[in-house]
Coordinates of C-alpha atoms in Angstrom, one line a residue:
S406 CA -189.8 97.0 16.7
L407 CA -190.9 99.3 13.9
L408 CA -187.6 99.0 12.2
H409 CA -187.9 95.2 12.0
A410 CA -191.5 95.6 10.9
V411 CA -190.4 97.6 7.8
Y412 CA -188.0 94.8 6.7
R413 CA -190.5 92.0 7.5
L414 CA -193.3 93.6 5.5
A415 CA -191.0 94.1 2.6
R416 CA -189.4 90.6 2.8
N417 CA -192.7 88.8 2.9
G418 CA -194.2 90.8 0.1
S419 CA -196.9 92.5 2.2
A420 CA -195.7 95.9 1.1
S421 CA -192.9 97.5 -0.9
F422 CA -189.9 98.7 1.1
D423 CA -191.0 102.3 0.4
D424 CA -194.6 101.7 1.5
A425 CA -193.5 99.9 4.6
L426 CA -191.1 102.7 5.5
A427 CA -193.8 105.3 5.0
L428 CA -196.0 103.3 7.5
V429 CA -193.5 103.9 10.3
T430 CA -192.3 107.4 9.3
K431 CA -194.6 109.7 7.3
N432 CA -197.9 108.0 8.3
A433 CA -197.0 107.6 11.9
A434 CA -195.9 111.2 12.2
H435 CA -199.2 112.3 10.5
M436 CA -201.3 110.2 12.9
A437 CA -199.4 111.7 15.9
K438 CA -199.9 115.2 14.4
L439 CA -196.2 115.8 14.3
D440 CA -196.1 117.9 11.1
D441 CA -192.4 118.6 11.3
R442 CA -191.4 115.0 10.9
G443 CA -191.9 111.9 8.8
T444 CA -190.3 113.1 5.6
L445 CA -187.0 114.5 4.4
E446 CA -187.9 117.9 3.1
I447 CA -186.9 121.5 3.6
G448 CA -188.5 122.8 6.9
Q449 CA -188.6 119.3 8.5
R450 CA -186.6 118.3 11.5
G451 CA -184.1 116.2 9.5
D452 CA -184.3 113.0 11.7
I453 CA -182.5 110.1 10.0
V454 CA -181.8 106.6 11.2
L455 CA -178.9 104.8 9.5
V456 CA -179.6 101.1 9.4
E457 CA -177.3 98.2 8.7
P458 CA -179.5 95.7 6.8
G459 CA -179.4 92.0 7.4
P460 CA -181.4 89.2 8.9
L461 CA -181.8 91.4 12.0
P462 CA -181.4 95.0 10.9
R463 CA -179.8 97.3 13.5
I464 CA -179.4 101.0 14.0
V465 CA -175.8 102.2 13.5
A466 CA -176.3 106.0 13.7
T467 CA -179.0 108.5 14.3
I468 CA -179.2 112.1 13.1
A469 CA -181.8 114.1 15.1
N470 CA -182.9 117.6 14.1
G471 CA -180.0 117.7 11.7
K472 CA -177.3 116.7 14.2
L473 CA -175.5 113.5 14.9
A474 CA -177.1 112.1 18.0
Y475 CA -175.8 108.5 18.1
V476 CA -173.2 106.2 16.5
A477 CA -172.8 102.6 17.4
P478 CA -169.4 102.0 18.9
D479 CA -168.4 99.4 16.3
A480 CA -169.6 101.7 13.5
L481 CA -167.5 104.5 14.8
Q482 CA -164.5 102.2 14.8
R483 CA -165.2 101.3 11.1
I484 CA -165.5 105.0 10.2
R485 CA -162.2 105.9 11.9
A486 CA -160.4 103.0 10.3
K487 CA -161.1 104.4 6.8

């Protein structure tokens, strides 16, 4: 997946984490002509993916267009426990 590609590129030294992330966010949005996505700036959609890093990074929450769209069940349990 693109998420895993970011971590793999950064881990093996092919790109910095920031550059690898730009490949799948800013650059991908630009190539698809999606001018309202790809960066976190005023006037953009505000899509954010919260990732739990590790050997196999996984998505734990997604914010789409500025609104919470997804929370992994185990992450929700951890949030409620605090």
